Every structure is written in C-alpha cells, then in structure tokens.
Short mmCIF file of C-alpha atoms in Angstrom, two decimals:
data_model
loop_
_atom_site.label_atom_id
_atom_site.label_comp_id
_atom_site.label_asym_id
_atom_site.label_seq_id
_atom_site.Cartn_x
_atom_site.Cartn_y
_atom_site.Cartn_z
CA UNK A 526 33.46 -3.04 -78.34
CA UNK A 527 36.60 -2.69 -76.69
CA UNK A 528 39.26 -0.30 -78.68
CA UNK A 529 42.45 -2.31 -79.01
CA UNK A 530 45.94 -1.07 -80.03
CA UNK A 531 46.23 -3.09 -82.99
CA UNK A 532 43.72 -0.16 -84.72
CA UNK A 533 46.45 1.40 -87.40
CA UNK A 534 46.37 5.04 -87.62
CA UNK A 535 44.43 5.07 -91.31
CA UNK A 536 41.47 3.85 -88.72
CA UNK A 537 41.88 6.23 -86.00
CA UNK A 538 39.97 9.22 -88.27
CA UNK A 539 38.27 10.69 -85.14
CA UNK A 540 41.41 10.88 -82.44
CA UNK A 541 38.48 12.74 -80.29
CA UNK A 542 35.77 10.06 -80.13
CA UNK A 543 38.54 7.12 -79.44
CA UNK A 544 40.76 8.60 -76.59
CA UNK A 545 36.65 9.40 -75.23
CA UNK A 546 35.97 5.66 -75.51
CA UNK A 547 39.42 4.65 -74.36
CA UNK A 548 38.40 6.96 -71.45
CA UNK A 549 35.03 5.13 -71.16
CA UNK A 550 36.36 1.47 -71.28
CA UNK A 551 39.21 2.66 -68.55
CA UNK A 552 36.75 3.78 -66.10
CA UNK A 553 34.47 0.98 -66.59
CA UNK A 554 37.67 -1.29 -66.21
CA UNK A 555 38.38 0.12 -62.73
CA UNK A 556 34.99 -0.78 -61.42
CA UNK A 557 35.20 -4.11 -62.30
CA UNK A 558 39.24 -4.33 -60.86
CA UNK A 559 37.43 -3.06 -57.40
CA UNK A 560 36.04 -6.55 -57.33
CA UNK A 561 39.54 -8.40 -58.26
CA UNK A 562 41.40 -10.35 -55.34
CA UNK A 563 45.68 -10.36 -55.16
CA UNK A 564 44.50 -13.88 -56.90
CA UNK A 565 43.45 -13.11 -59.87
CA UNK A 566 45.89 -10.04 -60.41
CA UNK A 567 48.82 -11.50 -60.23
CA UNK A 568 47.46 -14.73 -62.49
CA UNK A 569 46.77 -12.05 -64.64
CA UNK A 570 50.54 -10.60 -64.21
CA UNK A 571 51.58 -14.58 -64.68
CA UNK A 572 49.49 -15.00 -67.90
CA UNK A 573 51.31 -12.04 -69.20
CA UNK A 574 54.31 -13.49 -68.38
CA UNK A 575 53.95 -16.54 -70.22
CA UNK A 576 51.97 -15.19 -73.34
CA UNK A 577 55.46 -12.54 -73.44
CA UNK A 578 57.29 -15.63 -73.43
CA UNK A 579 55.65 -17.37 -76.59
CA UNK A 580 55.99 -14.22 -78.29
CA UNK A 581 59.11 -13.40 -77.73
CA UNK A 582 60.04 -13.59 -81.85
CA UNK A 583 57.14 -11.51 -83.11
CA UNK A 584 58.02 -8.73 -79.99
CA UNK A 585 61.53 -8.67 -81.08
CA UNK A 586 60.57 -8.57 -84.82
CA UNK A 587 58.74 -5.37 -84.24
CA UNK A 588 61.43 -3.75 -82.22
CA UNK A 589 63.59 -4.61 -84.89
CA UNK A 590 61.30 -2.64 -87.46
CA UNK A 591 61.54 0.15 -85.07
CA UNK A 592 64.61 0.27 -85.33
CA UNK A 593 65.30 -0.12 -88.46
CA UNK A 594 62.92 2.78 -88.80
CA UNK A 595 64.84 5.07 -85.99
CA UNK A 596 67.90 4.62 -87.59
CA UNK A 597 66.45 5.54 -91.38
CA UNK A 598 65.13 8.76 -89.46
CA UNK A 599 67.94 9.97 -87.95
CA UNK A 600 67.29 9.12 -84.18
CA UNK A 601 70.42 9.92 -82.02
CA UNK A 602 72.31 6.90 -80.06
CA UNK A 603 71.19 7.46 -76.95
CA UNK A 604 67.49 6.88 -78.14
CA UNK A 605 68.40 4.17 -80.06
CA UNK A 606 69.94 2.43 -76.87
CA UNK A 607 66.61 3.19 -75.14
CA UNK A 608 64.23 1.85 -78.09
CA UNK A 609 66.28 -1.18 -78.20
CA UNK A 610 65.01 -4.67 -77.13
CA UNK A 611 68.05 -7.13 -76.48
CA UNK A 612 67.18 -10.58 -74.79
CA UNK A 613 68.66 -9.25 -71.54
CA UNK A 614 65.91 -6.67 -71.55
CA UNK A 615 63.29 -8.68 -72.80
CA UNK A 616 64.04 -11.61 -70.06
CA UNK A 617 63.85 -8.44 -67.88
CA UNK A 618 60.45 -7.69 -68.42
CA UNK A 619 59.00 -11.70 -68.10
CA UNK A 620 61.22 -11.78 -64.42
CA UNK A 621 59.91 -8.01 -63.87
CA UNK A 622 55.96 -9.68 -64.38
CA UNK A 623 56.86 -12.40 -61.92
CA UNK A 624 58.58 -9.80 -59.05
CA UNK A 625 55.33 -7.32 -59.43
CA UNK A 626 53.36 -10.48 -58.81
CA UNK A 627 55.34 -11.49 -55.98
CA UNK A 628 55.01 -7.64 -54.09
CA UNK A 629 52.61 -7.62 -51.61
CA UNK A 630 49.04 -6.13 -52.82
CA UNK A 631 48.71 -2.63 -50.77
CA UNK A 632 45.00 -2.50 -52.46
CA UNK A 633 42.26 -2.83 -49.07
CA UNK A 634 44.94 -2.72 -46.38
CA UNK A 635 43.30 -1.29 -43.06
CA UNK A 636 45.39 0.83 -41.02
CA UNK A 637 45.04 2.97 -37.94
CA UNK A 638 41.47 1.74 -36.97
CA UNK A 639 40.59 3.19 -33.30
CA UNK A 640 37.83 3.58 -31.19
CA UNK A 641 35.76 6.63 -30.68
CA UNK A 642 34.03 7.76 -27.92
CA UNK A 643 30.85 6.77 -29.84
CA UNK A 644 32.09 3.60 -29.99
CA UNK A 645 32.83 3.58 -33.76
CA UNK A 646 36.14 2.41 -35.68
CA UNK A 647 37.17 4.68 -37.54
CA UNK A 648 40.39 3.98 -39.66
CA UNK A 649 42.12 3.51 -43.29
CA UNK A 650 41.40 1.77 -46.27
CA UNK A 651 44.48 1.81 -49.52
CA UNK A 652 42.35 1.69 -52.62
CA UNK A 653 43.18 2.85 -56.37
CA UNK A 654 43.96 5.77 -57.69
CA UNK A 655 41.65 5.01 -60.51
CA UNK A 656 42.21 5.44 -64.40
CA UNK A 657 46.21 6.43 -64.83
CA UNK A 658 47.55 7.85 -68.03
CA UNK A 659 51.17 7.18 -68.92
CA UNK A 660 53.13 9.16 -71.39
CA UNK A 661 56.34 7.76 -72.33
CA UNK A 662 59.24 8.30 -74.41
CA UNK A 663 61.74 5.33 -76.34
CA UNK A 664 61.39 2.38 -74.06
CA UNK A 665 59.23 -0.12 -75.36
CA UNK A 666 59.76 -1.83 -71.72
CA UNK A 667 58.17 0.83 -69.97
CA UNK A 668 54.70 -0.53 -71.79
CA UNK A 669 54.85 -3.87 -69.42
CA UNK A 670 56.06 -2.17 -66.20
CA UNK A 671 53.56 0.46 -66.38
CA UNK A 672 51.25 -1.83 -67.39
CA UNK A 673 52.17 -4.55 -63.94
CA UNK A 674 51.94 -1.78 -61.94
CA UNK A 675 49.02 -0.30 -62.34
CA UNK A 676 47.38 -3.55 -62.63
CA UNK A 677 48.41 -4.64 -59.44
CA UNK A 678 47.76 -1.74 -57.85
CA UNK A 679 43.83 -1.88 -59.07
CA UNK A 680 44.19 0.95 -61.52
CA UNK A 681 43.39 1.04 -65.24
CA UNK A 682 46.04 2.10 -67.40
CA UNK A 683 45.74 4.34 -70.88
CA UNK A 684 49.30 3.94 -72.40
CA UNK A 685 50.81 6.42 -74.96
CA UNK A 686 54.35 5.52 -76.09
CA UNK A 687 56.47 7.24 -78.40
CA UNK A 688 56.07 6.79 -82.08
CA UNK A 689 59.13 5.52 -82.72
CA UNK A 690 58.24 2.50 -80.46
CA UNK A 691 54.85 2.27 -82.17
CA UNK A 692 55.55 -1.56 -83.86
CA UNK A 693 57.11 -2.70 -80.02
CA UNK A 694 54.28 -1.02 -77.70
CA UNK A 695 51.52 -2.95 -80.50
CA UNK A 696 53.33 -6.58 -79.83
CA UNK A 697 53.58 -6.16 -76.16
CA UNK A 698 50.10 -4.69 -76.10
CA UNK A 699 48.69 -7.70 -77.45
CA UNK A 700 50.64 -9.78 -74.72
CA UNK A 701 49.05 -7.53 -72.15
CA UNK A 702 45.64 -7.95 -73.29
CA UNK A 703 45.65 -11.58 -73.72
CA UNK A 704 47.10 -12.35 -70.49
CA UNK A 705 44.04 -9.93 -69.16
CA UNK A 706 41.83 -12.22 -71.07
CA UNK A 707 43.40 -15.58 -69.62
CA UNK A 708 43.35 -14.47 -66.22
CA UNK A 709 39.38 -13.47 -67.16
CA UNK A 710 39.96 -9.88 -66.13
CA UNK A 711 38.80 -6.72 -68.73
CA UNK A 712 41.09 -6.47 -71.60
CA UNK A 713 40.15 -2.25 -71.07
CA UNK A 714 42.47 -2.64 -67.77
CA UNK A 715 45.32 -1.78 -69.63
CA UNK A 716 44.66 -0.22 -72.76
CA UNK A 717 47.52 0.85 -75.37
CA UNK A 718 47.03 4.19 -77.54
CA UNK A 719 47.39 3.19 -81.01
CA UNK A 720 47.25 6.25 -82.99
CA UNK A 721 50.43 7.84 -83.13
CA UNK A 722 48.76 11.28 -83.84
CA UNK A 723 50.28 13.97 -80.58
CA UNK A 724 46.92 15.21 -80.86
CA UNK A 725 45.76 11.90 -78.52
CA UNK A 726 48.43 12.94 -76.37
CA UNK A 727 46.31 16.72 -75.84
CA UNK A 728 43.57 14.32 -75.30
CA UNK A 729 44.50 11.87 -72.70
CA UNK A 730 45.84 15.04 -70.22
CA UNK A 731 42.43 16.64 -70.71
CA UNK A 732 39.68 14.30 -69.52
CA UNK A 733 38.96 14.51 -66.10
CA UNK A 734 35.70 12.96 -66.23
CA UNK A 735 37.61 9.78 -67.36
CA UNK A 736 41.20 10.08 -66.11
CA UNK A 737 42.34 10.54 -62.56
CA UNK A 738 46.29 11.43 -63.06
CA UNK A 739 48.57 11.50 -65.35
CA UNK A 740 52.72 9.89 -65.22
CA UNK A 741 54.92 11.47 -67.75
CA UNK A 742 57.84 9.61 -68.31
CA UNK A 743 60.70 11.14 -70.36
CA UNK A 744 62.37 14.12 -71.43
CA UNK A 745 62.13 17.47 -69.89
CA UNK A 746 60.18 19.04 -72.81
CA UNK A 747 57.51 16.64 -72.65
CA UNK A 748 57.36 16.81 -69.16
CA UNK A 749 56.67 20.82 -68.86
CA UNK A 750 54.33 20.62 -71.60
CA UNK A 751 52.13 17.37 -69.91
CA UNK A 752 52.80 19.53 -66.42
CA UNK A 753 51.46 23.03 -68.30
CA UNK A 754 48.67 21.55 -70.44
CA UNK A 755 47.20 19.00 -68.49
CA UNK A 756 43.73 19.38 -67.09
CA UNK A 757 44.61 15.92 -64.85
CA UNK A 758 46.94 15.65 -61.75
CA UNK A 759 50.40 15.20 -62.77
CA UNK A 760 52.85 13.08 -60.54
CA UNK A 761 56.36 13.97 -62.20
CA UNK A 762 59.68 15.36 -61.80
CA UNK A 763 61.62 17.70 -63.85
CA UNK A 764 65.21 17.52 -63.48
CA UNK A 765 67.24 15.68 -61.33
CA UNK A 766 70.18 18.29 -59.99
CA UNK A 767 71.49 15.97 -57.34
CA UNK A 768 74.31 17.17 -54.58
CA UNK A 769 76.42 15.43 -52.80
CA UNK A 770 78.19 17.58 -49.94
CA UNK A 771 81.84 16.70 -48.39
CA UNK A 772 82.11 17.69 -44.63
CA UNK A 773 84.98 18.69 -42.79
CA UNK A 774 84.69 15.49 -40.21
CA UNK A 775 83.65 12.91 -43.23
CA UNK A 776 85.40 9.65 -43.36
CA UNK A 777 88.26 10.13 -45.95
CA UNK A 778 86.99 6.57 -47.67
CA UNK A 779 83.73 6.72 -47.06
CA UNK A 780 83.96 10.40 -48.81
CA UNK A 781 86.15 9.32 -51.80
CA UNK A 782 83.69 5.88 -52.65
CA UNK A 783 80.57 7.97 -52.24
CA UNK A 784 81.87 10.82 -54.27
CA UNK A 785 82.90 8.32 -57.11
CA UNK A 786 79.91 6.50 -57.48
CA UNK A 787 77.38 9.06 -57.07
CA UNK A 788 78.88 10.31 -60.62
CA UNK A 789 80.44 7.04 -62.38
CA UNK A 790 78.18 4.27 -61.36
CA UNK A 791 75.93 5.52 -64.58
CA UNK A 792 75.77 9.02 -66.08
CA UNK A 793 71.75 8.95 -67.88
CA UNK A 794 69.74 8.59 -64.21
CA UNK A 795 68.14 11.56 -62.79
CA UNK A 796 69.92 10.13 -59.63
CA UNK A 797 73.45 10.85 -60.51
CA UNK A 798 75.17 12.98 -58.73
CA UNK A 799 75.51 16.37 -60.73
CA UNK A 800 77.21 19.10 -58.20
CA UNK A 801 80.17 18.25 -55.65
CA UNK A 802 80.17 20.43 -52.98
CA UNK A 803 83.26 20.25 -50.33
CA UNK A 804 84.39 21.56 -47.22
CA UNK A 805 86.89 24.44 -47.24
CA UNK A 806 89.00 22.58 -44.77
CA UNK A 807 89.36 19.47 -46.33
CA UNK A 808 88.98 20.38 -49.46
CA UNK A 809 93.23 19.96 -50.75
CA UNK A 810 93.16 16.99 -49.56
CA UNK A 811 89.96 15.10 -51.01
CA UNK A 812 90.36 17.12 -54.79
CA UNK A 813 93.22 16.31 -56.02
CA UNK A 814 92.58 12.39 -54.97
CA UNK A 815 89.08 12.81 -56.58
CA UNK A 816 90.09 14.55 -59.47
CA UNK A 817 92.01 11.45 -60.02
CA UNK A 818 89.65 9.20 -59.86
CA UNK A 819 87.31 10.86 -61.89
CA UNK A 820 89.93 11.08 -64.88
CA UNK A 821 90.10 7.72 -65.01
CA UNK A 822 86.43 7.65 -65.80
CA UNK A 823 86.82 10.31 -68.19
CA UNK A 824 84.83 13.03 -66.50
CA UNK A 825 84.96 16.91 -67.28
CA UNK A 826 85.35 18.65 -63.78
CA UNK A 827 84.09 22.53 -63.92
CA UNK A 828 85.37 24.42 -60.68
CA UNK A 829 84.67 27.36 -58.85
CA UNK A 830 87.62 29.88 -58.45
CA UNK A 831 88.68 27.85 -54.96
CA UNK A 832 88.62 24.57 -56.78
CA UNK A 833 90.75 25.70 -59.47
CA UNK A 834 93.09 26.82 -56.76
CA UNK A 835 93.57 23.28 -55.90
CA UNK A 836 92.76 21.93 -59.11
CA UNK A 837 94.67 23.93 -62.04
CA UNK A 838 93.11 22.03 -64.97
CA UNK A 839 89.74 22.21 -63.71
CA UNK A 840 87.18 24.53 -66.10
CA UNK A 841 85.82 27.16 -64.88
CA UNK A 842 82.35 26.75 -63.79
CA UNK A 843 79.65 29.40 -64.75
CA UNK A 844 76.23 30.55 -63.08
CA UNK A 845 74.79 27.88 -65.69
CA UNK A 846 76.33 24.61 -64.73
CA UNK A 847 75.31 25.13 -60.80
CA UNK A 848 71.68 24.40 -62.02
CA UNK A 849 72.69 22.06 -64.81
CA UNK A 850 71.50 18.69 -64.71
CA UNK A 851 74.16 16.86 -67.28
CA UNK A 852 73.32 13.53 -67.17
CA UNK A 853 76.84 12.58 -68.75
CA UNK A 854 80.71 12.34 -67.52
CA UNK A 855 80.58 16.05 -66.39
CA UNK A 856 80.40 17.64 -62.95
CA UNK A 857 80.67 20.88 -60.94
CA UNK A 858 82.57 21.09 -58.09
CA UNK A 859 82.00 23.87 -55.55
CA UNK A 860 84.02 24.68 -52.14
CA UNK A 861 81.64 25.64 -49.17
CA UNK A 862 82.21 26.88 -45.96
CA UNK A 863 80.76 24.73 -43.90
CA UNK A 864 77.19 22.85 -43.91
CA UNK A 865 75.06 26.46 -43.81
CA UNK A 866 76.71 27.37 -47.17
CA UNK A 867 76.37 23.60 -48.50
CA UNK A 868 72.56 23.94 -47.40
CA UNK A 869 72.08 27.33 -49.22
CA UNK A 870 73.59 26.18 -52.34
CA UNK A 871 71.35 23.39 -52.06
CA UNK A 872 68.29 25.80 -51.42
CA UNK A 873 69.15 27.46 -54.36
CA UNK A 874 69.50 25.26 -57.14
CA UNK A 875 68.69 21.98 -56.06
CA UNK A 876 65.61 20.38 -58.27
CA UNK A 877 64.72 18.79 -54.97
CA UNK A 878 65.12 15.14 -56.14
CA UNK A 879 68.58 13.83 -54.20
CA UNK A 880 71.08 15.17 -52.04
CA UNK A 881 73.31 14.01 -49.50
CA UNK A 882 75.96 14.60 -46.88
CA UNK A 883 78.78 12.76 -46.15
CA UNK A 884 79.53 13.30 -42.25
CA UNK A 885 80.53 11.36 -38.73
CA UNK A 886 79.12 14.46 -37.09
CA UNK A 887 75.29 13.27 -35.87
CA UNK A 888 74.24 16.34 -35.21
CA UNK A 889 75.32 17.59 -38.52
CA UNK A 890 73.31 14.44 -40.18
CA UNK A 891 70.52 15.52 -38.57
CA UNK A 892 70.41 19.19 -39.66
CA UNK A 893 70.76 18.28 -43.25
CA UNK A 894 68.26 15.45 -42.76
CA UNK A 895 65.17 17.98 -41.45
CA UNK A 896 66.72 21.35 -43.28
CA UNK A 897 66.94 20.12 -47.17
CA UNK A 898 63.75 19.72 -49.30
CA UNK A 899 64.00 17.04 -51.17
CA UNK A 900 62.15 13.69 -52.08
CA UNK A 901 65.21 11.58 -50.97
CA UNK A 902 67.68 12.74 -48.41
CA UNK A 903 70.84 10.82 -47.58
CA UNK A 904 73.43 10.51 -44.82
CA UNK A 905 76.60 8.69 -45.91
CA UNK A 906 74.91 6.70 -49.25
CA UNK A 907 75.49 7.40 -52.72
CA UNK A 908 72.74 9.35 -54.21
CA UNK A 909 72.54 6.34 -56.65
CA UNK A 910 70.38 4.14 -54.23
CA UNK A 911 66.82 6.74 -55.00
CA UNK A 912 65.56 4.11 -56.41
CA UNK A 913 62.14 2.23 -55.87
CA UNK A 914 64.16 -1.59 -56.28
CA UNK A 915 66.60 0.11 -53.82
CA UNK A 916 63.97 1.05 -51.32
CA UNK A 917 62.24 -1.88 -50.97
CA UNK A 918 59.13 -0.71 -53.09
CA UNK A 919 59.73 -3.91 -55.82
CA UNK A 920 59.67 -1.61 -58.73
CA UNK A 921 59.20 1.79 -59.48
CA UNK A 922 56.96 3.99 -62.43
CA UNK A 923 58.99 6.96 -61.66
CA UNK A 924 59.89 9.35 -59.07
CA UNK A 925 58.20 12.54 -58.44
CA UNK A 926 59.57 15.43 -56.85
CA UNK A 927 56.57 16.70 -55.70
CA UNK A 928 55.25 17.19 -52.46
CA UNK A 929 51.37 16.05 -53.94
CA UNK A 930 50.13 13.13 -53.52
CA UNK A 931 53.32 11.04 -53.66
CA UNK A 932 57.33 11.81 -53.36
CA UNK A 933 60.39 10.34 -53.93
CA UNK A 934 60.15 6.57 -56.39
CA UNK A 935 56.84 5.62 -56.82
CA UNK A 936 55.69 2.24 -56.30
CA UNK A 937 52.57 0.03 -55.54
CA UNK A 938 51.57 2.37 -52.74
CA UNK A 939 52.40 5.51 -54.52
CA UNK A 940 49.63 3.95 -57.15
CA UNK A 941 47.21 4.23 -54.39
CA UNK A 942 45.30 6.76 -52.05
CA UNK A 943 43.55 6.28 -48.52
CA UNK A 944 39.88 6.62 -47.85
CA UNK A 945 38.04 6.57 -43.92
CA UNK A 946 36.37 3.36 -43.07
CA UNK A 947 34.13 3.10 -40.21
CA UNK A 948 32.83 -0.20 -38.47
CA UNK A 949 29.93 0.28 -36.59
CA UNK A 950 27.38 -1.87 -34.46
CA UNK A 951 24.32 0.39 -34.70
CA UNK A 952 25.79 3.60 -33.00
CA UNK A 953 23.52 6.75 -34.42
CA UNK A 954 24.94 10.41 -33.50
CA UNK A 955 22.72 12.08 -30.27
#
C-alpha cells in the first residue's frame, strides 16, 4: 500500500515506521523510473498539468485556509507573500509543468566514448541521482517544481513542506499523484510528507539506506540544521553575500546600470547584490551618481570611512555588515585599491555564491574570472542573471554553493550523476 499525503496527522502515530515506508516506496519508485522513456515522463509532467488545471478551485481553497490560518498565527508578511497562491502563480506552475516537459531529458546521454587500446569503448552514461529529499519552507509552488524536476530527471522525490502550507502541499499532492497514475507511472515517484510532526523532518535526513541526498530549501536556520544533522548528502547554500566590484577602467554606464540592478531589480534573492566595492580612482565620480540612484529606490547605503568622504550621509559601516547578507533595500559600500584589494575582500567574506567585476581591462576580467571562488562568476553582468532560467538550464531547484557534486543553479543535470559504460565485442584482458 502506497502511503499518500492525504494521511492527517491523527493517523501518522508511528512518524518512524512511515518516513521508513515512504523510504521503501521511493526506492522501489526509482527502479521502476530506470525503465521510463522522455515519453512517458513528460506525459506524466502533461497529466499533471491538466489534472492542476481542473483543480485549480479546490488548490486555491486550501491555500486560502492556509492562509487564513498564517494570518490567525501571527506569520510575518514576507511569509505570507511566499505562502500565497494568486492565479499568476498558479498559471505559473501549469506553464512551469509544460517548460520541464519541453527541456531536453539529460537521463542516458553518452558522452566521451573512446577507444582503448584493447579495443573497448569506454565512455559516460547521465543517470539519476536516485531517491531526493526536499525540505522546504512557505511556497506551496515549490511542491510542483520539485516535484517536475526530479521526475524528469528519473529521481524519486520525498517532499516535506512547511506546516503552514500543509492544506496547499495536500491539494497539489493529489494533482501530482494522479497525473503519475494517468501517465501509468508509480504514484511513490513523488511522494508528499503528510505529517506535519519536525520529527519526520529528523527522519527523512537520516536514512541512507533509502535516501541518496537531500535539497533544503529555505531559511538559513533550517539550512545549518539539515547541513549539521543530516546523515544524507546535502546540496545547499547558506547565504548569498554577493559583490559587485567597480574598476578604475569600467564603462561609466555600463558601471552605473550594473550597480543599480544588481541591488534594485529585487531585494529577497540570494542573488542580489549585497556589498559595492569601488575603485579608489573613480570612486567621486561613480558615488555620488549612485548614491542617487539608489535613493530613489529607497536604499540605506552603509560606508566605509572613504565612502563617507564622498558620501556625507552615508552610515557608517561596521565589521558586521561586510559579511551581512540583507536581502532588503540596504547595502555596503567599500572603496578598494585596486582589483588585489577587491579580490581579498572578496576572499574574506564572500559566501561564494556571486560576484562580479565590472571592467574593459581583459586581462583584469580574466584574473577575477580564475582568482574568485565562487559558483557563478561574472564579467560586466548583473549578479541578478545566477539563475538556472537565466542560464539556459529551464528551471532551477536551487543553487548550491558547494564545490560537491553540483555548483552554481541546479537543474536537470545537476539532478543527475555519471557512471562508465563500456561497449565491447568479446575483448577479455591478457
């Protein structure tokens, strides 16, 4: 019997035994996906599609209870914003079913085959990462992208959303599962946590025999506890400190666009830009045209002592808001000297998602492309475009600032790992 998400929490008396067989029907769901074609995956992806469709009033019912519920609780704005299901967002996820379906299917793809001296092939395969675990935060939406992407990537999925989403994930989960069923692929593919008990949570990061890696996605807490707990591979990233460094030969308008829209395009995205850092000897002229800028937008500029040289109003900045990721209309603004002391600031308190220079000097570019550690470095962009929809990859489940196994947005290929083939034609080893 398959353990679906529309179990109530009264039911779920042993949390143990049912993350075990949630486990158990995940695993067993990948070895059937290894026999799935692109065909029947992205019929599947279709079927979920148009099953979301029909639903569409009982999904946005439940998100309504939600929150109605969030709000009778206390939750903050911000998460309310997240937890919320508007049409735009709901026709978001149906087109966002039809794009995954439309990405090409990395799963089986054969790369680098070449011929030994034996006379055997020996080359790539892509394949699954297996059984994923997601742990998410707010967005009831994140249950249907998680849930495309791992699908199409061949893995099984074991989905644990926040409570306050609870009545959302349950209605979309039920979409999921009988678009699995239409497309005649295991409803265990994708399987929805129902119990809202944290101590499933503690379960899901610490079964290896069942799960192969986990994806936190949301706040920094959860994230260090999933990343200190978890018996599982984690792919995750922490913070998202992201510079954005001013040099001396920079195009004035390239500089001043760049600079502006790294911070103002949207302030919540672990891509935003975070830290300013500019060049001694240009630095009267671009400030006090930035600092314009930025006012209009309504952003709180903290300074080092040369900024506020240029920049009177500007607050001073402390140790703290060099490593501070703010993720609202604030920003610190450093002078450097030069791109050795932009690269060492960098070093220092970057969180290694996204930085970038702003430079017509190649050689420069090329320096700060091979000397800064991060999972996206940029010449002349806004730090805005780290984004998997940006890069080509369709659609994203995160990005990790690791170095192991992926970096930078994850997509479809991120979802996967490489084994050796070899094609033979009877060769044995003298």
């Amino acid at each position: 019997m398959t353990a679906h998400a529309s179990h109530s929490d009264d039911v779920i008396a042993d949390v143990d035994a049912y993350m075990q067989q949630l486990g158990q029907q995940a695993r067993d769901a990948v070895a059937r996906l290894r026999r799935a074609d692109t065909a029947s995956k992205n019929a599947a992806l279709k079927a979920m599609a148009e099953r979301l469709g029909e639903s569409r009033d009982t999904v946005l019912a439940a998100n309504a209870r939600d929150l109605k519920r969030g709000r009778e609780n206390g939750l903050d704005g911000a998460l309310l914003d997240r937890l919320a299901l508007n049409e735009a967002r709901f026709d978001a996820m149906i087109e966002g079913l039809h794009q995954v379906a439309a990405l090409p299917d990395p799963v089986g793809e054969i790369d680098g085959l070449s011929a030994r001296p034996s006379g055997i092939q020996v080359g790539h395969m892509r394949v699954p990462l297996g059984v994923i675990g997601i742990i998410y935060e707010s967005r009831p939406n994140v249950t249907m992208e998680a849930a495309s992407l791992c699908l199409k990537s061949g893995n099984a999925a074991i989905l644990r959303g926040g409570s306050e989403a609870r009545e959302s994930n349950a209605a979309i989960a039920a979409c999921i599962r009988e678009g699995l069923e239409r497309a005649g692929l295991p409803e265990a593919a994708v399987q929805v946590v129902a119990t809202t008990d944290r101590a499933a949570v503690g379960r899901l990061i610490d079964m290896p025999e069942y799960v192969d890696v986990i994806i936190p996605r949301g706040g920094k807490s959860l994230i260090e506890r999933i990343s200190r707990d978890a018996r599982v591979p984690v792919i995750k990233h922490l913070d998202g400190v992201c510079h954005v460094y001013l040099d001396a030969t920079a195009d004035r308008d390239k500089a001043l666009a760049i600079a502006l829209n790294a911070k103002t395009q949207r302030y919540g995205t672990c891509n935003t830009m975070e830290t300013l850092l500019v060049d001694a000897p240009v630095a009267e002229d671009l400030l006090p045209a930035l600092a314009a800028a930025y006012a209009e937008h309504g952003v709180e500029l903290r300074g080092c002592e040369r900024t506020r040289a240029i920049l009177a109003d500007v607050v001073p900045a402390t140790e703290a808001d060099w490593a501070a990721e703010y993720l609202a209309p604030v920003l610190a603004i450093r002078v450097v000297d030069g791109i050795d002391d932009a690269m060492a600031h960098i070093e220092r308190y970057s969180s290694r998602h996204t930085d970038a220079i702003v430079t017509e000097n190649y050689t420069l570019a090329r320096r700060f492309l091979a000397e800064v550690d991060s999972s996206s470095v940029m010449v002349n962009a806004s730090t805005r475009f780290a984004d998997g929809f940006e890069y080509g990859l369709g659609a994203e489940i995160g990005i990790s600032t690791d170095r192991l196994h992926v970096r930078g947005p994850v997509g479809l290929e991120g979802l996967t790992t490489r084994k050796y083939v070899v094609l033979g034609d009877g060769q044995i080893r003298q």
